[in-house]
Amino acid sequence: AAVLPLGPMLRAGGIWRDVAAAGVNEVFAKVATSLPGITPPVSEMLAQKFRAKGGVTIAPIGGGYALPHPATRVTLGRDSGAMALILLRDALPPQEFRVDEVPVTRLLFFIAPSPRAHLDLVGRLSRLLSKGTLREVLAKGGTDGDILQSVDATDALEVARKKEGKA
């Protein structure tokens, strides 16, 4: 299967800094309205879902990171995915969203264009945040440019790996 490049998805969803944990659902809704290639009624329907309780599943992966994503299956079309890096001002409620003793303050919210792409993204983003360069850039307080450069480098590595596998 084709691998979705993360750089364009992050540029579509954006990097959000100093977001209050209480306002995170509104950021999810704003990301829905920025999705490329979908109609305004569809993006507004998604925004309403993401504002509602239970509309987004928060999947903590440890170390203060979580991978929020739509709670229900979404099929939008090949080029309609988005990803947003959300850096929280305060942690999510600890009793709900922690897998270790580190409070969740960094979210990589994604909307995959298909169920198959969703599974691919869960794996890739988990690796990127557990041992990838993005984790290092975030730990150092990197700028938006640093973050985008890190994600673009990851995309380039993925393309190179795919070419090696086909050769």
N, CA, C and O atoms as a DFTB+ gen file, in Angstrom:
668 C
 N C O
     1  1       0.845      -1.191       0.000
     2  2       0.000       0.000       0.000
     3  2       0.883       1.244       0.000
     4  3       1.999       1.234       0.521
     5  1       0.373       2.292      -0.581
     6  2       1.087       3.566      -0.600
     7  2       1.177       4.109       0.822
     8  3       0.234       4.001       1.605
     9  1       2.314       4.689       1.134
    10  2       2.517       5.282       2.455
    11  2       2.175       6.762       2.371
    12  3       2.692       7.483       1.518
    13  1       1.308       7.202       3.256
    14  2       0.938       8.618       3.278
    15  2       2.091       9.457       3.803
    16  3       2.643       9.143       4.857
    17  1       2.464      10.505       3.103
    18  2       3.495      11.394       3.646
    19  2       2.934      12.191       4.820
    20  3       1.838      12.747       4.739
    21  1       3.689      12.240       5.903
    22  2       3.241      12.904       7.117
    23  2       3.374      14.431       7.036
    24  3       2.568      15.153       7.623
    25  1       4.375      14.918       6.319
    26  2       4.605      16.358       6.222
    27  2       3.383      17.123       5.726
    28  3       2.951      18.069       6.384
    29  1       2.812      16.739       4.582
    30  2       1.623      17.450       4.108
    31  2       0.437      17.325       5.066
    32  3      -0.360      18.253       5.201
    33  1       0.329      16.178       5.723
    34  2      -0.768      16.009       6.692
    35  2      -0.597      16.964       7.874
    36  3      -1.570      17.550       8.346
    37  1       0.651      17.120       8.355
    38  2       0.902      18.021       9.474
    39  2       0.699      19.483       9.050
    40  3       0.196      20.294       9.827
    41  1       1.085      19.801       7.843
    42  2       0.862      21.166       7.360
    43  2      -0.637      21.467       7.249
    44  3      -1.065      22.594       7.496
    45  1      -1.436      20.453       6.877
    46  2      -2.891      20.643       6.779
    47  2      -3.514      20.844       8.160
    48  3      -4.377      21.705       8.334
    49  1      -3.078      20.049       9.144
    50  2      -3.668      20.128      10.485
    51  2      -3.034      21.158      11.393
    52  3      -3.701      21.726      12.258
    53  1      -1.744      21.403      11.200
    54  2      -1.054      22.442      11.940
    55  2      -0.399      22.020      13.239
    56  3      -0.592      20.913      13.742
    57  1       0.378      22.943      13.756
    58  2       1.046      22.788      15.045
    59  2       0.394      23.794      15.986
    60  3       0.405      24.999      15.732
    61  1      -0.167      23.289      17.062
    62  2      -0.930      24.092      18.011
    63  2      -0.169      24.102      19.327
    64  3       0.091      23.050      19.911
    65  1       0.180      25.275      19.784
    66  2       0.952      25.411      21.023
    67  2       0.119      26.080      22.111
    68  3      -0.784      26.870      21.836
    69  1       0.450      25.741      23.353
    70  2      -0.151      26.371      24.528
    71  2      -1.678      26.243      24.545
    72  3      -2.392      27.201      24.840
    73  1      -2.161      25.041      24.223
    74  2      -3.597      24.755      24.197
    75  2      -4.018      24.246      25.576
    76  3      -3.373      23.362      26.139
    77  1      -5.091      24.802      26.110
    78  2      -5.637      24.317      27.380
    79  2      -6.254      22.939      27.151
    80  3      -6.932      22.722      26.146
    81  1      -6.026      22.021      28.065
    82  2      -6.585      20.671      27.933
    83  2      -8.100      20.724      27.768
    84  3      -8.672      19.925      27.028
    85  1      -8.743      21.652      28.444
    86  2     -10.199      21.781      28.361
    87  2     -10.668      22.202      26.966
    88  3     -11.832      21.994      26.624
    89  1      -9.795      22.782      26.169
    90  2     -10.165      23.258      24.838
    91  2      -9.711      22.384      23.698
    92  3      -9.808      22.780      22.536
    93  1      -9.220      21.206      24.007
    94  2      -8.632      20.368      22.964
    95  2      -9.673      19.907      21.940
    96  3      -9.344      19.768      20.762
    97  1     -10.922      19.668      22.360
    98  2     -11.939      19.233      21.389
    99  2     -12.211      20.307      20.341
   100  3     -12.540      19.994      19.197
   101  1     -12.074      21.560      20.726
   102  2     -12.263      22.642      19.755
   103  2     -11.132      22.627      18.719
   104  3     -11.367      22.928      17.549
   105  1      -9.926      22.283      19.132
   106  2      -8.820      22.152      18.178
   107  2      -9.104      20.987      17.232
   108  3      -8.882      21.098      16.027
   109  1      -9.595      19.870      17.776
   110  2      -9.955      18.743      16.909
   111  2     -10.960      19.198      15.848
   112  3     -10.831      18.841      14.677
   113  1     -11.957      19.982      16.254
   114  2     -12.970      20.464      15.314
   115  2     -12.353      21.378      14.266
   116  3     -12.713      21.296      13.091
   117  1     -11.439      22.242      14.665
   118  2     -10.791      23.151      13.709
   119  2      -9.957      22.369      12.696
   120  3      -9.894      22.740      11.524
   121  1      -9.324      21.297      13.141
   122  2      -8.556      20.460      12.212
   123  2      -9.498      19.833      11.187
   124  3      -9.154      19.735      10.009
   125  1     -10.677      19.410      11.622
   126  2     -11.654      18.831      10.695
   127  2     -12.030      19.822       9.604
   128  3     -12.226      19.434       8.453
   129  1     -12.131      21.087       9.955
   130  2     -12.512      22.077       8.945
   131  2     -11.351      22.432       8.011
   132  3     -11.552      23.121       7.010
   133  1     -10.140      21.966       8.330
   134  2      -8.986      22.234       7.464
   135  2      -8.649      21.058       6.554
   136  3      -7.685      21.125       5.791
   137  1      -9.422      19.992       6.624
   138  2      -9.134      18.804       5.812
   139  2      -9.179      19.134       4.321
   140  3     -10.145      19.725       3.841
   141  1      -8.137      18.753       3.597
   142  2      -8.143      19.003       2.153
   143  2      -9.067      18.030       1.427
   144  3      -9.205      16.876       1.834
   145  1      -9.680      18.484       0.379
   146  2     -10.417      17.601      -0.518
   147  2     -11.775      17.126      -0.038
   148  3     -12.314      16.179      -0.611
   149  1     -12.356      17.738       0.988
   150  2     -13.705      17.338       1.383
   151  2     -14.622      18.562       1.349
   152  3     -14.165      19.704       1.412
   153  1     -15.891      18.303       1.251
   154  2     -16.864      19.389       1.140
   155  2     -17.124      20.030       2.503
   156  3     -16.941      19.390       3.538
   157  1     -17.549      21.286       2.500
   158  2     -17.866      21.948       3.774
   159  2     -18.895      21.204       4.631
   160  3     -18.724      21.157       5.849
   161  1     -19.949      20.624       4.061
   162  2     -20.880      19.894       4.928
   163  2     -20.231      18.694       5.635
   164  3     -20.547      18.408       6.789
   165  1     -19.339      18.007       4.951
   166  2     -18.656      16.866       5.567
   167  2     -17.713      17.344       6.661
   168  3     -17.671      16.764       7.746
   169  1     -16.956      18.401       6.381
   170  2     -16.030      18.892       7.407
   171  2     -16.793      19.407       8.625
   172  3     -16.339      19.223       9.754
   173  1     -17.936      20.044       8.419
   174  2     -18.724      20.531       9.561
   175  2     -19.324      19.369      10.349
   176  3     -19.398      19.429      11.576
   177  1     -19.751      18.318       9.662
   178  2     -20.269      17.138      10.366
   179  2     -19.170      16.525      11.242
   180  3     -19.416      16.157      12.390
   181  1     -17.959      16.419      10.689
   182  2     -16.842      15.889      11.465
   183  2     -16.517      16.796      12.646
   184  3     -16.264      16.311      13.749
   185  1     -16.524      18.106      12.422
   186  2     -16.239      19.051      13.497
   187  2     -17.236      18.876      14.639
   188  3     -16.848      18.895      15.808
   189  1     -18.509      18.707      14.314
   190  2     -19.525      18.488      15.346
   191  2     -19.248      17.195      16.113
   192  3     -19.367      17.155      17.337
   193  1     -18.882      16.149      15.392
   194  2     -18.564      14.873      16.055
   195  2     -17.383      15.030      17.010
   196  3     -17.402      14.500      18.121
   197  1     -16.355      15.759      16.573
   198  2     -15.144      15.893      17.379
   199  2     -15.358      16.785      18.600
   200  3     -14.650      16.655      19.599
   201  1     -16.322      17.676      18.521
   202  2     -16.654      18.509      19.686
   203  2     -17.424      17.709      20.740
   204  3     -17.354      18.011      21.932
   205  1     -18.149      16.701      20.297
   206  2     -19.013      15.927      21.191
   207  2     -18.197      14.971      22.066
   208  3     -17.141      14.484      21.662
   209  1     -18.701      14.719      23.249
   210  2     -18.058      13.754      24.148
   211  2     -18.020      12.389      23.457
   212  3     -19.032      11.913      22.942
   213  1     -16.855      11.777      23.455
   214  2     -16.693      10.470      22.833
   215  2     -16.464      10.504      21.333
   216  3     -16.380       9.450      20.703
   217  1     -16.361      11.683      20.748
   218  2     -16.154      11.777      19.303
   219  2     -14.728      11.495      18.877
   220  3     -14.462      11.179      17.718
   221  1     -13.812      11.614      19.832
   222  2     -12.394      11.353      19.566
   223  2     -11.890      10.383      20.622
   224  3     -12.156      10.549      21.813
   225  1     -11.170       9.381      20.178
   226  2     -10.524       8.437      21.081
   227  2      -9.119       8.942      21.376
   228  3      -8.354       9.246      20.461
   229  1      -8.788       9.030      22.655
   230  2      -7.442       9.442      23.063
   231  2      -6.669       8.156      23.369
   232  3      -7.023       7.424      24.293
   233  1      -5.626       7.885      22.604
   234  2      -4.837       6.662      22.789
   235  2      -3.459       7.030      23.331
   236  3      -2.569       7.383      22.557
   237  1      -3.266       6.953      24.654
   238  2      -1.954       7.283      25.225
   239  2      -0.919       6.226      24.845
   240  3      -1.215       5.032      24.804
   241  1       0.300       6.689      24.569
   242  2       1.360       5.740      24.213
   243  2       2.531       5.807      25.183
   244  3       3.533       5.117      24.997
   245  1       2.409       6.640      26.222
   246  2       3.459       6.744      27.229
   247  2       4.370       7.926      27.007
   248  3       4.420       8.503      25.920
   249  1       5.091       8.276      28.056
   250  2       6.046       9.365      27.972
   251  2       5.422      10.734      27.798
   252  3       6.106      11.671      27.386
   253  1       4.135      10.873      28.103
   254  2       3.456      12.149      27.956
   255  2       2.794      12.359      26.605
   256  3       2.275      13.443      26.336
   257  1       2.803      11.336      25.744
   258  2       2.256      11.429      24.399
   259  2       0.971      10.617      24.266
   260  3       0.775       9.616      24.955
   261  1       0.099      11.073      23.362
   262  2      -1.107      10.324      23.013
   263  2      -1.409      10.550      21.531
   264  3      -1.008      11.552      20.939
   265  1      -2.121       9.596      20.959
   266  2      -2.522       9.659      19.550
   267  2      -4.048       9.734      19.458
   268  3      -4.699       8.706      19.269
   269  1      -4.623      10.917      19.586
   270  2      -6.071      11.033      19.423
   271  2      -6.454      10.819      17.960
   272  3      -5.711      11.177      17.047
   273  1      -7.624      10.231      17.761
   274  2      -8.130       9.995      16.415
   275  2      -9.649       9.837      16.479
   276  3     -10.198       9.623      17.560
   277  1     -10.340       9.940      15.331
   278  2     -11.800       9.809      15.353
   279  2     -12.228       8.485      15.986
   280  3     -11.623       7.440      15.745
   281  1     -13.281       8.551      16.797
   282  2     -13.773       7.357      17.481
   283  2     -14.503       6.417      16.532
   284  3     -14.623       5.226      16.819
   285  1     -14.987       6.924      15.421
   286  2     -15.670       6.089      14.441
   287  2     -14.888       6.086      13.135
   288  3     -14.128       7.009      12.843
   289  1     -15.088       5.052      12.375
   290  2     -14.380       4.908      11.104
   291  2     -14.736       6.047      10.162
   292  3     -15.895       6.443      10.042
   293  1     -13.703       6.566       9.495
   294  2     -13.872       7.667       8.547
   295  2     -13.213       7.257       7.242
   296  3     -12.074       6.792       7.236
   297  1     -13.928       7.429       6.133
   298  2     -13.364       7.193       4.809
   299  2     -13.605       8.446       3.990
   300  3     -14.729       8.724       3.571
   301  1     -12.534       9.201       3.767
   302  2     -12.658      10.516       3.142
   303  2     -12.092      10.578       1.729
   304  3     -12.439      11.484       0.971
   305  1     -11.251       9.660       1.369
   306  2     -10.580       9.716       0.078
   307  2      -9.089       9.879       0.261
   308  3      -8.637      10.432       1.263
   309  1      -8.346       9.413      -0.677
   310  2      -6.891       9.267      -0.605
   311  2      -6.126      10.506      -0.101
   312  3      -5.210      10.360       0.709
   313  1      -6.466      11.674      -0.544
   314  2      -5.690      12.872      -0.205
   315  2      -6.357      13.751       0.853
   316  3      -6.096      14.952       0.912
   317  1      -7.201      13.170       1.675
   318  2      -7.979      13.969       2.616
   319  2      -7.546      13.826       4.071
   320  3      -8.295      14.228       4.962
   321  1      -6.403      13.284       4.340
   322  2      -5.960      13.125       5.719
   323  2      -5.345      14.394       6.278
   324  3      -4.904      15.275       5.540
   325  1      -5.327      14.463       7.606
   326  2      -4.682      15.581       8.290
   327  2      -4.129      15.089       9.617
   328  3      -4.581      14.086      10.168
   329  1      -3.158      15.807      10.107
   330  2      -2.542      15.494      11.382
   331  2      -2.229      16.820      12.058
   332  3      -1.829      17.778      11.397
   333  1      -2.409      16.877      13.369
   334  2      -2.110      18.094      14.109
   335  2      -1.290      17.737      15.338
   336  3      -1.607      16.794      16.062
   337  1      -0.248      18.496      15.556
   338  2       0.540      18.367      16.775
   339  2      -0.012      19.389      17.756
   340  3      -0.002      20.590      17.484
   341  1      -0.492      18.909      18.897
   342  2      -1.116      19.774      19.889
   343  2      -0.292      19.696      21.170
   344  3      -0.205      18.646      21.806
   345  1       0.302      20.810      21.531
   346  2       1.131      20.895      22.729
   347  2       0.309      21.595      23.802
   348  3       0.009      22.784      23.695
   349  1      -0.050      20.845      24.833
   350  2      -0.964      21.340      25.856
   351  2      -0.272      22.190      26.907
   352  3       0.881      21.948      27.263
   353  1      -0.985      23.179      27.393
   354  2      -0.534      24.025      28.492
   355  2      -0.608      23.261      29.812
   356  3       0.264      23.400      30.669
   357  1      -1.663      22.448      29.966
   358  2      -1.866      21.643      31.162
   359  2      -2.197      20.218      30.720
   360  3      -2.651      20.002      29.596
   361  1      -1.974      19.270      31.586
   362  2      -2.123      17.858      31.235
   363  2      -3.588      17.443      31.149
   364  3      -4.463      18.042      31.775
   365  1      -3.826      16.403      30.358
   366  2      -5.143      15.778      30.340
   367  2      -5.402      15.159      31.711
   368  3      -4.456      14.873      32.444
   369  1      -6.659      14.951      32.064
   370  2      -6.953      14.357      33.381
   371  2      -6.196      13.045      33.565
   372  3      -6.345      12.125      32.760
   373  1      -5.394      12.953      34.606
   374  2      -4.507      11.795      34.762
   375  2      -5.207      10.465      34.905
   376  3      -4.705       9.456      34.410
   377  1      -6.340      10.428      35.558
   378  2      -7.000       9.153      35.781
   379  2      -7.532       8.548      34.492
   380  3      -7.755       7.340      34.424
   381  1      -7.737       9.369      33.473
   382  2      -8.321       8.864      32.234
   383  2      -7.298       8.506      31.162
   384  3      -7.478       7.529      30.436
   385  1      -6.234       9.285      31.058
   386  2      -5.396       9.182      29.865
   387  2      -3.917       8.966      30.149
   388  3      -3.075       9.604      29.517
   389  1      -3.589       8.103      31.059
   390  2      -2.175       7.859      31.354
   391  2      -1.879       6.373      31.325
   392  3      -2.654       5.565      31.836
   393  1      -0.765       6.020      30.730
   394  2      -0.311       4.625      30.762
   395  2       0.929       4.479      31.630
   396  3       1.375       3.367      31.911
   397  1       1.482       5.611      32.052
   398  2       2.635       5.605      32.951
   399  2       2.486       6.803      33.884
   400  3       1.407       7.390      33.969
   401  1       3.519       7.156      34.559
   402  2       3.432       8.255      35.520
   403  2       3.622       9.640      34.898
   404  3       3.595      10.645      35.608
   405  1       3.812       9.697      33.593
   406  2       4.036      10.971      32.914
   407  2       2.694      11.519      32.417
   408  3       2.005      10.841      31.656
   409  1       2.316      12.716      32.827
   410  2       1.051      13.300      32.366
   411  2       1.063      13.532      30.853
   412  3       2.096      13.884      30.284
   413  1      -0.069      13.337      30.217
   414  2      -0.189      13.523      28.767
   415  2      -0.326      15.013      28.463
   416  3      -1.296      15.660      28.858
   417  1       0.673      15.541      27.750
   418  2       0.679      16.952      27.364
   419  2       0.979      17.164      25.882
   420  3       0.969      18.298      25.403
   421  1       1.242      16.094      25.167
   422  2       1.576      16.204      23.741
   423  2       0.690      15.236      22.974
   424  3       0.692      14.029      23.215
   425  1      -0.064      15.802      22.047
   426  2      -1.011      15.013      21.275
   427  2      -0.661      15.089      19.797
   428  3      -0.343      16.158      19.276
   429  1      -0.721      13.952      19.132
   430  2      -0.568      13.926      17.684
   431  2      -1.894      13.393      17.134
   432  3      -2.077      12.194      16.924
   433  1      -2.808      14.339      16.910
   434  2      -4.159      14.027      16.444
   435  2      -4.110      13.770      14.947
   436  3      -3.500      14.531      14.195
   437  1      -4.755      12.697      14.523
   438  2      -4.758      12.425      13.087
   439  2      -6.129      11.971      12.619
   440  3      -6.890      11.333      13.346
   441  1      -6.409      12.326      11.381
   442  2      -7.613      11.880      10.691
   443  2      -7.120      11.189       9.434
   444  3      -6.677      11.845       8.491
   445  1      -7.194       9.894       9.419
   446  2      -6.715       9.121       8.269
   447  2      -7.786       9.129       7.172
   448  3      -8.980       9.156       7.472
   449  1      -7.368       9.104       5.919
   450  2      -8.340       9.122       4.836
   451  2      -9.095       7.811       4.651
   452  3     -10.117       7.780       3.966
   453  1      -8.596       6.710       5.262
   454  2      -9.260       5.411       5.123
   455  2      -8.917       4.545       6.327
   456  3      -7.946       4.822       7.031
   457  1      -9.705       3.494       6.572
   458  2      -9.380       2.582       7.678
   459  2      -8.003       1.936       7.534
   460  3      -7.296       1.772       8.528
   461  1      -7.618       1.572       6.334
   462  2      -6.297       0.971       6.116
   463  2      -5.186       1.970       6.452
   464  3      -4.205       1.618       7.106
   465  1      -5.349       3.207       6.004
   466  2      -4.364       4.245       6.313
   467  2      -4.319       4.509       7.814
   468  3      -3.259       4.825       8.356
   469  1      -5.451       4.381       8.484
   470  2      -5.507       4.578       9.931
   471  2      -4.550       3.608      10.634
   472  3      -3.775       4.014      11.500
   473  1      -4.609       2.358      10.267
   474  2      -3.739       1.354      10.895
   475  2      -2.269       1.642      10.614
   476  3      -1.426       1.507      11.501
   477  1      -1.965       2.035       9.392
   478  2      -0.590       2.388       9.042
   479  2      -0.111       3.574       9.883
   480  3       1.009       3.570      10.394
   481  1      -0.962       4.579      10.021
   482  2      -0.578       5.780      10.771
   483  2      -0.382       5.499      12.253
   484  3       0.533       6.051      12.864
   485  1      -1.212       4.661      12.838
   486  2      -1.043       4.323      14.259
   487  2       0.354       3.758      14.488
   488  3       1.040       4.170      15.424
   489  1       0.778       2.836      13.658
   490  2       2.102       2.242      13.796
   491  2       3.220       3.233      13.553
   492  3       4.159       3.323      14.343
   493  1       3.123       3.977      12.463
   494  2       4.188       4.939      12.130
   495  2       4.305       6.049      13.162
   496  3       5.410       6.414      13.561
   497  1       3.186       6.580      13.591
   498  2       3.232       7.671      14.570
   499  2       3.709       7.187      15.933
   500  3       4.408       7.911      16.642
   501  1       3.337       5.976      16.298
   502  2       3.831       5.408      17.562
   503  2       5.352       5.287      17.531
   504  3       6.028       5.631      18.500
   505  1       5.883       4.800      16.423
   506  2       7.343       4.692      16.283
   507  2       8.000       6.066      16.277
   508  3       9.038       6.268      16.907
   509  1       7.397       7.001      15.570
   510  2       7.945       8.355      15.465
   511  2       8.049       9.018      16.837
   512  3       9.001       9.750      17.107
   513  1       7.072       8.761      17.695
   514  2       7.068       9.389      19.017
   515  2       7.804       8.576      20.075
   516  3       8.214       9.123      21.099
   517  1       7.973       7.290      19.842
   518  2       8.666       6.483      20.854
   519  2      10.179       6.511      20.687
   520  3      10.913       6.477      21.675
   521  1      10.653       6.572      19.437
   522  2      12.101       6.564      19.239
   523  2      12.566       7.372      18.034
   524  3      13.736       7.312      17.657
   525  1      11.672       8.110      17.443
   526  2      12.030       8.877      16.254
   527  2      12.578      10.251      16.563
   528  3      12.619      10.687      17.714
   529  1      12.997      10.920      15.508
   530  2      13.592      12.248      15.668
   531  2      12.581      13.278      16.149
   532  3      12.962      14.262      16.783
   533  1      11.304      13.070      15.861
   534  2      10.303      14.026      16.315
   535  2      10.302      14.125      17.837
   536  3      10.179      15.219      18.389
   537  1      10.435      13.017      18.501
   538  2      10.479      13.024      19.970
   539  2      11.656      13.872      20.462
   540  3      11.516      14.647      21.409
   541  1      12.811      13.720      19.817
   542  2      13.997      14.499      20.192
   543  2      13.774      15.993      19.966
   544  3      14.139      16.814      20.809
   545  1      13.179      16.341      18.837
   546  2      12.925      17.744      18.519
   547  2      11.965      18.346      19.547
   548  3      12.174      19.470      20.003
   549  1      10.930      17.618      19.909
   550  2       9.968      18.118      20.891
   551  2      10.600      18.250      22.273
   552  3      10.319      19.206      22.996
   553  1      11.448      17.300      22.640
   554  2      12.117      17.352      23.946
   555  2      13.010      18.583      24.052
   556  3      13.186      19.133      25.139
   557  1      13.573      19.015      22.927
   558  2      14.451      20.191      22.913
   559  2      13.670      21.489      22.740
   560  3      14.272      22.562      22.683
   561  1      12.320      21.413      22.654
   562  2      11.516      22.620      22.465
   563  2      11.642      23.195      21.072
   564  3      11.638      24.414      20.900
   565  1      11.755      22.332      20.076
   566  2      11.969      22.764      18.692
   567  2      10.909      23.712      18.164
   568  3       9.764      23.707      18.615
   569  1      11.310      24.515      17.210
   570  2      10.405      25.445      16.537
   571  2       9.493      24.673      15.588
   572  3       9.706      23.486      15.340
   573  1       8.478      25.353      15.059
   574  2       7.610      24.723      14.069
   575  2       8.429      24.252      12.870
   576  3       8.183      23.171      12.334
   577  1       9.402      25.062      12.448
   578  2      10.272      24.683      11.334
   579  2      11.067      23.427      11.636
   580  3      11.212      22.563      10.772
   581  1      11.590      23.315      12.861
   582  2      12.326      22.115      13.269
   583  2      11.423      20.884      13.220
   584  3      11.826      19.816      12.759
   585  1      10.202      21.058      13.702
   586  2       9.244      19.945      13.738
   587  2       8.916      19.495      12.322
   588  3       8.944      18.299      12.028
   589  1       8.608      20.437      11.446
   590  2       8.275      20.093      10.063
   591  2       9.465      19.455       9.353
   592  3       9.292      18.515       8.577
   593  1      10.664      19.956       9.611
   594  2      11.862      19.376       9.011
   595  2      12.045      17.933       9.472
   596  3      12.413      17.072       8.673
   597  1      11.795      17.664      10.742
   598  2      11.913      16.311      11.278
   599  2      10.917      15.365      10.608
   600  3      11.259      14.241      10.242
   601  1       9.695      15.832      10.456
   602  2       8.657      14.994       9.826
   603  2       8.979      14.772       8.351
   604  3       8.799      13.667       7.840
   605  1       9.450      15.805       7.668
   606  2       9.833      15.646       6.260
   607  2      10.986      14.652       6.105
   608  3      11.011      13.875       5.151
   609  1      11.939      14.674       7.039
   610  2      13.059      13.727       7.000
   611  2      12.553      12.302       7.201
   612  3      13.051      11.366       6.575
   613  1      11.568      12.143       8.068
   614  2      10.967      10.828       8.280
   615  2      10.296      10.337       7.000
   616  3      10.410       9.166       6.638
   617  1       9.596      11.243       6.321
   618  2       8.968      10.890       5.042
   619  2      10.017      10.428       4.027
   620  3       9.821       9.431       3.332
   621  1      11.125      11.160       3.949
   622  2      12.185      10.810       2.998
   623  2      12.761       9.432       3.308
   624  3      13.027       8.651       2.395
   625  1      12.954       9.133       4.580
   626  2      13.445       7.803       4.971
   627  2      12.455       6.718       4.583
   628  3      12.853       5.647       4.125
   629  1      11.185       6.983       4.762
   630  2      10.155       6.007       4.427
   631  2      10.142       5.722       2.922
   632  3       9.999       4.572       2.504
   633  1      10.290       6.769       2.117
   634  2      10.352       6.597       0.662
   635  2      11.582       5.762       0.286
   636  3      11.492       4.860      -0.547
   637  1      12.727       6.065       0.900
   638  2      13.950       5.316       0.616
   639  2      13.807       3.844       1.011
   640  3      14.226       2.958       0.266
   641  1      13.222       3.585       2.169
   642  2      12.998       2.190       2.601
   643  2      12.093       1.444       1.628
   644  3      12.333       0.282       1.298
   645  1      11.058       2.128       1.180
   646  2      10.115       1.505       0.256
   647  2      10.812       1.165      -1.062
   648  3      10.584       0.097      -1.629
   649  1      11.676       2.089      -1.557
   650  2      12.412       1.824      -2.796
   651  2      13.364       0.642      -2.630
   652  3      13.481      -0.195      -3.525
   653  1      14.040       0.573      -1.493
   654  2      14.955      -0.536      -1.237
   655  2      14.214      -1.859      -1.212
   656  3      14.726      -2.868      -1.696
   657  1      13.020      -1.864      -0.655
   658  2      12.221      -3.083      -0.569
   659  2      11.753      -3.556      -1.930
   660  3      11.543      -4.753      -2.125
   661  1      11.583      -2.640      -2.882
   662  2      11.110      -2.998      -4.228
   663  2      12.253      -3.357      -5.155
   664  3      12.047      -4.009      -6.178
   665  1      13.476      -2.928      -4.797
   666  2      14.614      -3.159      -5.694
   667  2      15.035      -4.601      -5.708
   668  3      15.979      -4.962      -6.412
